[in-house]
CSV table of C-alpha atoms in Angstrom, one decimal:
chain,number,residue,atom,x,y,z
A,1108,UNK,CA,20.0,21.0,-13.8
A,1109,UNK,CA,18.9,19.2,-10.3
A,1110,UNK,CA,15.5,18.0,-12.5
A,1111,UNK,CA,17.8,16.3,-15.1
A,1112,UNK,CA,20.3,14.8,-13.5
A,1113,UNK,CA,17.1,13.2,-11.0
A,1114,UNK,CA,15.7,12.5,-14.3
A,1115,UNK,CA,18.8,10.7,-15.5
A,1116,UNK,CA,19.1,8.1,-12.2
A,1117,UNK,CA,18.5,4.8,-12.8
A,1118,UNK,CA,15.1,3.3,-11.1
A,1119,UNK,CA,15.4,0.7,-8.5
A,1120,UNK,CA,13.1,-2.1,-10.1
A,1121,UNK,CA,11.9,-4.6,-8.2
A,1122,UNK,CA,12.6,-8.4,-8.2
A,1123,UNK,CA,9.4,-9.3,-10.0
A,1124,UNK,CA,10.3,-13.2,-8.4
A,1125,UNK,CA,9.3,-12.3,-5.4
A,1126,UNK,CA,5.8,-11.2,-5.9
A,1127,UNK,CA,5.1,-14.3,-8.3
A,1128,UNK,CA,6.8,-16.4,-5.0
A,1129,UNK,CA,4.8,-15.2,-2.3
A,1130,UNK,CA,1.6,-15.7,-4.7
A,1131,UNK,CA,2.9,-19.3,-5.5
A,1132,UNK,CA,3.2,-20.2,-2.0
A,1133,UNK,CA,-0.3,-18.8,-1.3
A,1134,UNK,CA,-1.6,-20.9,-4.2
A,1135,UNK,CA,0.0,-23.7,-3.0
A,1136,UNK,CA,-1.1,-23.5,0.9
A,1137,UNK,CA,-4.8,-22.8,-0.6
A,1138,UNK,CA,-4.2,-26.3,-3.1
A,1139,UNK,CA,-2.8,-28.3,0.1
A,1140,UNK,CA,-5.6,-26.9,2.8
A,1141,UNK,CA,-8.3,-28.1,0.1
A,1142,UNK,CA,-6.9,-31.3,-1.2
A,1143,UNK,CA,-5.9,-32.5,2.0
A,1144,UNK,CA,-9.0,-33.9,3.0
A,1145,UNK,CA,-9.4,-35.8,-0.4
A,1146,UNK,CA,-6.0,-37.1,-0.2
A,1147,UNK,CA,-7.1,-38.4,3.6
A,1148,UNK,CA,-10.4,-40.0,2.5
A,1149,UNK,CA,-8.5,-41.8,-0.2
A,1150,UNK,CA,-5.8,-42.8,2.5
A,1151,UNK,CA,-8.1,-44.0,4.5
A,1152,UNK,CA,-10.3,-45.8,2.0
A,1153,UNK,CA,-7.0,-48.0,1.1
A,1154,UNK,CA,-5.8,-48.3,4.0
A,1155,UNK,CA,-6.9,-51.6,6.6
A,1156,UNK,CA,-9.7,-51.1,8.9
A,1157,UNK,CA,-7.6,-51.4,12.2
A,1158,UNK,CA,-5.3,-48.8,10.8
A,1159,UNK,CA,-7.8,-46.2,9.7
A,1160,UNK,CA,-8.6,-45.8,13.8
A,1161,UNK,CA,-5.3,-45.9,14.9
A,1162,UNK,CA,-4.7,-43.1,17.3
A,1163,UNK,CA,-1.2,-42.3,15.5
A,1164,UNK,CA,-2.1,-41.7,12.1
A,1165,UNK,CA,0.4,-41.7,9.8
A,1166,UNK,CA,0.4,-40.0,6.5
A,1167,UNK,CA,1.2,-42.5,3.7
A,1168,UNK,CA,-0.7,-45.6,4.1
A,1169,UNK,CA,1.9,-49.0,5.2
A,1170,UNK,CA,-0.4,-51.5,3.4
A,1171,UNK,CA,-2.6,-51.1,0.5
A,1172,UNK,CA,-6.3,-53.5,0.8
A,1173,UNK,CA,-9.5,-53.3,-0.9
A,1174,UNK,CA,-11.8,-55.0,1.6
A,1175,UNK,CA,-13.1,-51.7,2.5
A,1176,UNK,CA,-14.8,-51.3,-1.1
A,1177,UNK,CA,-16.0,-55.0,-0.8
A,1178,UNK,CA,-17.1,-54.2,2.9
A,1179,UNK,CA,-19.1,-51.1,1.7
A,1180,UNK,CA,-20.8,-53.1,-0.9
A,1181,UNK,CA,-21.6,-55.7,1.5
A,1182,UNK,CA,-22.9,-53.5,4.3
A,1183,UNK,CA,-26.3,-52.2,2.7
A,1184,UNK,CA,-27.8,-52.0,-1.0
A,1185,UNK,CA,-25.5,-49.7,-3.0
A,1186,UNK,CA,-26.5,-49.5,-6.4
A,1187,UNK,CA,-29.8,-48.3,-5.4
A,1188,UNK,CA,-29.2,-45.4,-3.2
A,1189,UNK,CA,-26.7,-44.3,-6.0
A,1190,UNK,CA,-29.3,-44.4,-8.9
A,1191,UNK,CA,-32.1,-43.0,-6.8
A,1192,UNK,CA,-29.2,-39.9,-6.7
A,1193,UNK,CA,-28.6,-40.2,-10.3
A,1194,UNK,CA,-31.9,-40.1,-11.2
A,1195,UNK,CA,-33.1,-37.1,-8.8
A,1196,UNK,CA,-30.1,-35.0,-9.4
A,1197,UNK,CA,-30.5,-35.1,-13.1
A,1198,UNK,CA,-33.9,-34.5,-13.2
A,1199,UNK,CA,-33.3,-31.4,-10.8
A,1200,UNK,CA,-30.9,-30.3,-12.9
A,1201,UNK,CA,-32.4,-30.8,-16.3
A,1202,UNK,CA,-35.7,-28.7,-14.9
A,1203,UNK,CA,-33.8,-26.6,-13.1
A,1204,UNK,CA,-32.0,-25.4,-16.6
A,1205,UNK,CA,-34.9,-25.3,-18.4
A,1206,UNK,CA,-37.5,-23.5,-16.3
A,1207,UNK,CA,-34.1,-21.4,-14.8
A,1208,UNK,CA,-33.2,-20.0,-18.3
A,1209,UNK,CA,-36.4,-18.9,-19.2
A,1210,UNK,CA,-36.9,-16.6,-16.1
A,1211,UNK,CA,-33.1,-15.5,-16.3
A,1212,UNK,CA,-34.0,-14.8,-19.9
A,1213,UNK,CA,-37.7,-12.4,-18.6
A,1214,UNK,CA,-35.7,-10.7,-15.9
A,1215,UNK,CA,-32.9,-10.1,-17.7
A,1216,UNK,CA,-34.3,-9.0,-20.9
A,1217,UNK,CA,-38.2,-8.1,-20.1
A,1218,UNK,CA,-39.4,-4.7,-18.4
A,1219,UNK,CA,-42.0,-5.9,-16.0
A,1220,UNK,CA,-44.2,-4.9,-13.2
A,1221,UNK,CA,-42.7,-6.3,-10.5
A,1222,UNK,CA,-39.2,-7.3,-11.7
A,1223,UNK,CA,-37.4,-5.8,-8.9
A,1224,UNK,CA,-39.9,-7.6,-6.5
A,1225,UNK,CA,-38.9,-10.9,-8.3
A,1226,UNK,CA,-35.5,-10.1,-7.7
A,1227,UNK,CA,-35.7,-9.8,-4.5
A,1228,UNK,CA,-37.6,-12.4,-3.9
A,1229,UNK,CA,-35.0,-15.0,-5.5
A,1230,UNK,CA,-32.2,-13.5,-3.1
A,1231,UNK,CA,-34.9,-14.0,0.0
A,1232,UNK,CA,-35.5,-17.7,-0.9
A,1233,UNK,CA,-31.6,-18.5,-0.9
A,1234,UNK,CA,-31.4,-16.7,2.4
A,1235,UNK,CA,-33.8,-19.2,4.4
A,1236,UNK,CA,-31.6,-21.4,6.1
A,1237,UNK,CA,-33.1,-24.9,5.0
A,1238,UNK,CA,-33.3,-26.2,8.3
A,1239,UNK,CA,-35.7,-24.0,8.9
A,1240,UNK,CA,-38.5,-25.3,6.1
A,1241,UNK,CA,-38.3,-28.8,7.0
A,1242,UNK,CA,-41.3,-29.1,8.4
A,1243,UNK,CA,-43.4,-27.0,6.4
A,1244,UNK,CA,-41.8,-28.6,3.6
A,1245,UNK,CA,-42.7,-32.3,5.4
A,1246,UNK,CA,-46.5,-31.3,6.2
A,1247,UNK,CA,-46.6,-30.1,2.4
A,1248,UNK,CA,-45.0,-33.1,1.1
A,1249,UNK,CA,-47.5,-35.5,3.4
A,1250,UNK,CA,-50.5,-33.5,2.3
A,1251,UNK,CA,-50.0,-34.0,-1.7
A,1252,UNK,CA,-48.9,-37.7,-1.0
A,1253,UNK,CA,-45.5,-37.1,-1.8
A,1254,UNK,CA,-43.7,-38.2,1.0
A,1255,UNK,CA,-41.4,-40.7,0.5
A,1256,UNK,CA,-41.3,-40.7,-2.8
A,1257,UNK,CA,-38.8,-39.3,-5.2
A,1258,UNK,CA,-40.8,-36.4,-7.3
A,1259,UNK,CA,-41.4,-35.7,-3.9
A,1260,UNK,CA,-37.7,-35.5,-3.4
A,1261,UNK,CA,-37.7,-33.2,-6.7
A,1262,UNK,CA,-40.1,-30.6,-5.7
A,1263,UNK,CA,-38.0,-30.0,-2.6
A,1264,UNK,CA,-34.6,-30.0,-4.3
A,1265,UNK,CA,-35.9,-27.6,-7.2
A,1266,UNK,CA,-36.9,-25.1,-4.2
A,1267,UNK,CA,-33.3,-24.4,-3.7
A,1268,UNK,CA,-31.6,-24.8,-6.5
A,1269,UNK,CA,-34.1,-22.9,-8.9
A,1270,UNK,CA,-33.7,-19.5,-7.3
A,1271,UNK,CA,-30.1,-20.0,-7.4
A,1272,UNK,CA,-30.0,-21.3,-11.2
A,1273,UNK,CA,-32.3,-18.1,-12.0
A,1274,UNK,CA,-29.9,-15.8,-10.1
A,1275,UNK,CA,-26.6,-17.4,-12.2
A,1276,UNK,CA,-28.1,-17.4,-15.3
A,1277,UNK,CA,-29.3,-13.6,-15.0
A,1278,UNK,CA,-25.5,-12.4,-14.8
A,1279,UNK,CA,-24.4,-14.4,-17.7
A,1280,UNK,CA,-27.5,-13.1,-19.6
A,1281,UNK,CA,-26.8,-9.5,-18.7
A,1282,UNK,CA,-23.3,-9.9,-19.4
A,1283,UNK,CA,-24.6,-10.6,-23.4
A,1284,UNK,CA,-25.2,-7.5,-25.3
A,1285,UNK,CA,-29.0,-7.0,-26.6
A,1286,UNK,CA,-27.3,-5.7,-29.4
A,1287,UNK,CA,-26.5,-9.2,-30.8
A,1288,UNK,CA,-30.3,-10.0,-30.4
A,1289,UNK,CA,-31.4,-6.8,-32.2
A,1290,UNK,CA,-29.3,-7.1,-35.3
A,1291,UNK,CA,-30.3,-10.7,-36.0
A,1292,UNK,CA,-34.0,-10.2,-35.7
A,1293,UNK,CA,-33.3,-7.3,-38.1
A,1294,UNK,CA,-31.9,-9.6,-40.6
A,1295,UNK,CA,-35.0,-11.4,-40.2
A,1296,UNK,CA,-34.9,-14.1,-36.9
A,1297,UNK,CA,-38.2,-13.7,-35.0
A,1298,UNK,CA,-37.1,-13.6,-31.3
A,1299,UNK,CA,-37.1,-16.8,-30.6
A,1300,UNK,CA,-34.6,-17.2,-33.7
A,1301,UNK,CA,-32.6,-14.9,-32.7
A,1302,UNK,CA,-32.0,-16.3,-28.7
A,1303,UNK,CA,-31.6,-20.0,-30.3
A,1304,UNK,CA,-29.0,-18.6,-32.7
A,1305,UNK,CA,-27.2,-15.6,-30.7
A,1306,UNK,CA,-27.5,-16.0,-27.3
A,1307,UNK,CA,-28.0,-19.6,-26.3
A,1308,UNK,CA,-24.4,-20.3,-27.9
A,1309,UNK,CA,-22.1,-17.6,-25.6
A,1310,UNK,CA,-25.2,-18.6,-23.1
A,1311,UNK,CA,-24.4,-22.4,-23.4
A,1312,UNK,CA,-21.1,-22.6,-21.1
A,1313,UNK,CA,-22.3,-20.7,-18.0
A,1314,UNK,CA,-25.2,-23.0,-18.4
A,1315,UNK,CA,-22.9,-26.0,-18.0
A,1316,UNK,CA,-21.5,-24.2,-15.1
A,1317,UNK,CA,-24.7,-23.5,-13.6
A,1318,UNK,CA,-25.4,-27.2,-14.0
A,1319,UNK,CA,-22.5,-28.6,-12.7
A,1320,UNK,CA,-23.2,-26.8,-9.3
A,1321,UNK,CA,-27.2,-27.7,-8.8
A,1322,UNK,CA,-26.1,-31.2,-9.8
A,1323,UNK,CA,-23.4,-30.9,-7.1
A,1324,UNK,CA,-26.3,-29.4,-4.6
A,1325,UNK,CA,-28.9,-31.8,-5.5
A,1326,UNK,CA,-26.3,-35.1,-5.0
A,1327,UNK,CA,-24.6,-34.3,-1.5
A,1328,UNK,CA,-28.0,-32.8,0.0
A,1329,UNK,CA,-28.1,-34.8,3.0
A,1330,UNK,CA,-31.1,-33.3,5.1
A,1331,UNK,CA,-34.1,-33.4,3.1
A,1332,UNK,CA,-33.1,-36.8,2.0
A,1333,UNK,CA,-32.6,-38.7,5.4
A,1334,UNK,CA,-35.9,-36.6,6.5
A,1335,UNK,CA,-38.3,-37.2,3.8
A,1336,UNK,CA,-37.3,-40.6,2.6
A,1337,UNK,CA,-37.5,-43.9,4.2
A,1338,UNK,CA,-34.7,-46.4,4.5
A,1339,UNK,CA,-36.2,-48.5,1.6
A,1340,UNK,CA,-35.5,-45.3,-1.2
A,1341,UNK,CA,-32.7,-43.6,0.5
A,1342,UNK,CA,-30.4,-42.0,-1.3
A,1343,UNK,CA,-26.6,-41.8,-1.8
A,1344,UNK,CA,-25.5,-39.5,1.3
A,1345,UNK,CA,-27.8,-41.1,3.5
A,1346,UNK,CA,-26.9,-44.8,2.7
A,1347,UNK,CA,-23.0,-43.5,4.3
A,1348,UNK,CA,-25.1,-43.4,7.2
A,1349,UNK,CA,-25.0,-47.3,7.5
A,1350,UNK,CA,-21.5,-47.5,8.5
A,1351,UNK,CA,-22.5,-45.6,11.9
A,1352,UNK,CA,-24.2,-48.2,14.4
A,1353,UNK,CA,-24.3,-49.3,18.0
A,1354,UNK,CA,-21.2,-50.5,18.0
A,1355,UNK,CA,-19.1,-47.6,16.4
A,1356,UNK,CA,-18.4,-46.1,13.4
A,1357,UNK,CA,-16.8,-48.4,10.6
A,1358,UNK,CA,-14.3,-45.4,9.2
A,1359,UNK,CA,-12.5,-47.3,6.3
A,1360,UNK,CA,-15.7,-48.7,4.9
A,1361,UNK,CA,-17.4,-45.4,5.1
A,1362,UNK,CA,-14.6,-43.7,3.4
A,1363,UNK,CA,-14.1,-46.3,0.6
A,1364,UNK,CA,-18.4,-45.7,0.2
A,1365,UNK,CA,-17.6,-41.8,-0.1
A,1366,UNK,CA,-14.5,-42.5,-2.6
A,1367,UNK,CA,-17.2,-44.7,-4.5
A,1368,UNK,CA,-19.7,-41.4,-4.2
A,1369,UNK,CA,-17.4,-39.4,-5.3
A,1370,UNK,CA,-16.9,-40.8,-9.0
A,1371,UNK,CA,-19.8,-39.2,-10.4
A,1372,UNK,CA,-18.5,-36.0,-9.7
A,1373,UNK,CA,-15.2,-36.5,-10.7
A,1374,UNK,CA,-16.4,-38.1,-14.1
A,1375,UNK,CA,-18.7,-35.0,-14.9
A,1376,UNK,CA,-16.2,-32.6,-14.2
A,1377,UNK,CA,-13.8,-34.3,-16.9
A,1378,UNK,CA,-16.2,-34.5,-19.3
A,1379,UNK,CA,-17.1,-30.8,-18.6
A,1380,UNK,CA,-13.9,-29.3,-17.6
A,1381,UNK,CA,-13.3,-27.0,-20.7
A,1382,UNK,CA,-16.9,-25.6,-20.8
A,1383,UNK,CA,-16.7,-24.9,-17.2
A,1384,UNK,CA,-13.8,-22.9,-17.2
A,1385,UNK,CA,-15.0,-20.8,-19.5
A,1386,UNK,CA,-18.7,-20.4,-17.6
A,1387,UNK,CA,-16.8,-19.8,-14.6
A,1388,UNK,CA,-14.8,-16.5,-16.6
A,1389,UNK,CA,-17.7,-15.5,-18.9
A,1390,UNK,CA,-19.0,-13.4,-16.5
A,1391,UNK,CA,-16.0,-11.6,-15.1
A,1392,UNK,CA,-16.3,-9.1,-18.8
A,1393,UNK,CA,-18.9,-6.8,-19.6
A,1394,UNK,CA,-19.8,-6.7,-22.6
């Protein structure tokens, strides 16, 4: 009787608004900590000179100006640092897809001598902080006659964002059943057939994902840049270096030239926002 009339109590449910609040508010705190220091580069970059080193900031910019974007075009050559980035980040990217997929593809889908070395080996390479292959990388460079120059720039970038385009394109690989592959080369696709038909399309946005974040790498790499290029073929990150002389650091030019940076970006992830999203989740189910 006890059993049934415990049985028969209502449950105390709980408020299911204040889980969803407290995980709003976290969302929100994460969305402020992260956007704040966009919001301040573009307050800045608006903002007049003398107010962008005033030692009382204040958090909506008084007075609106655009002689910081005319000062950061007038301070040093622009256009060629920016398409000296352009040009080296796509080409990263674009080799780094290429050659990338096909290993991800043979360690993914090959049984090999030495696949677990390989393996390993990837994870090593992304270990070695990058400071620490700057000179080898330097004397290297010199030796071939690729030192100051912009394959040379290339080579060094793929080093880094190769292992890590391998490693990316495995899981999204693995996470594609062989299954697919088997039944369309029995109904007649050689291999090649069936990876062009069947697995390059589920494959296609983790690869626009992949390639979103080498081309990300490859344009804010600052290092290997101001270290292997001269003044004359510097590249994006290293031209904000200009703003940074004897005489102090020009602050509102520097972040009008960063706001002027950070277009490319902002334009590829528009144009790839949907395929992204879906990269980004096409790995989180088996199968």
């Amino acid at each position: 009787m006890s059993a049934v009339i415990k049985s028969a109590a209502p449950r105390v449910r709980r408020k299911p608004g204040r889980g969803r609040l407290g995980w709003n508010l976290l969302g929100l705190l994460v969305f402020v900590t992260a956007g704040f220091p966009v919001y301040w580069m573009l307050n800045t970059a608006f903002k007049p000179a003398k107010d962008a080193i005033d030692p009382n900031p204040h958090l909506f910019p008084g007075t609106f100006t655009l002689e910081n974007f005319s000062r950061a075009f007038d301070i040093a050559d622009f256009w060629g640092p920016v398409g000296r980035s352009l040009v080296v980040s796509l080409v990263v990217v674009v080799i780094g897809i290429v050659v990338g997929m096909l290993a991800a593809l043979a360690i993914s889908r090959f049984a090999f001598r030495g696949r677990k070395i390989v393996i390993v080996g990837i994870l090593a390479v992304q270990m070695v902080p990058l400071v620490a292959m700057i000179i080898p990388v330097f004397l290297l460079l010199n030796d071939l006659g690729q030192y100051d120059k912009l394959t040379g720039l290339i080579i060094t970038y793929l080093t880094f964002i190769l292992p890590f385009t391998v490693w990316t394109l495995r899981g999204f690989i693995v996470n594609i059943p062989k299954e697919l592959e088997e039944a369309a080369m029995v109904d007649g696709c050689t291999r090649t057939g069936a990876f062009m038909r069947v697995v390059f399309p589920l494959l296609a946005p983790g690869m626009v994902a992949t390639s979103v974040y080498g081309f990300i790498q490859a344009w804010n790499e600052y290092l290997y840049a101001l270290m292997l290029m001269s003044q004359q073929n510097q590249t994006a990150t290293v031209w904000l270096g200009n703003f940074t002389t004897k005489h102090g650091t020009e602050y509102a030019p520097m972040m009008a030239g960063a706001t002027m940076m950070a277009v490319p970006i902002v334009i590829l992830f528009l144009l790839v926002q949907r395929k992204m999203a879906a990269g980004l989740t096409a790995g989180a189910v088996k199968g």
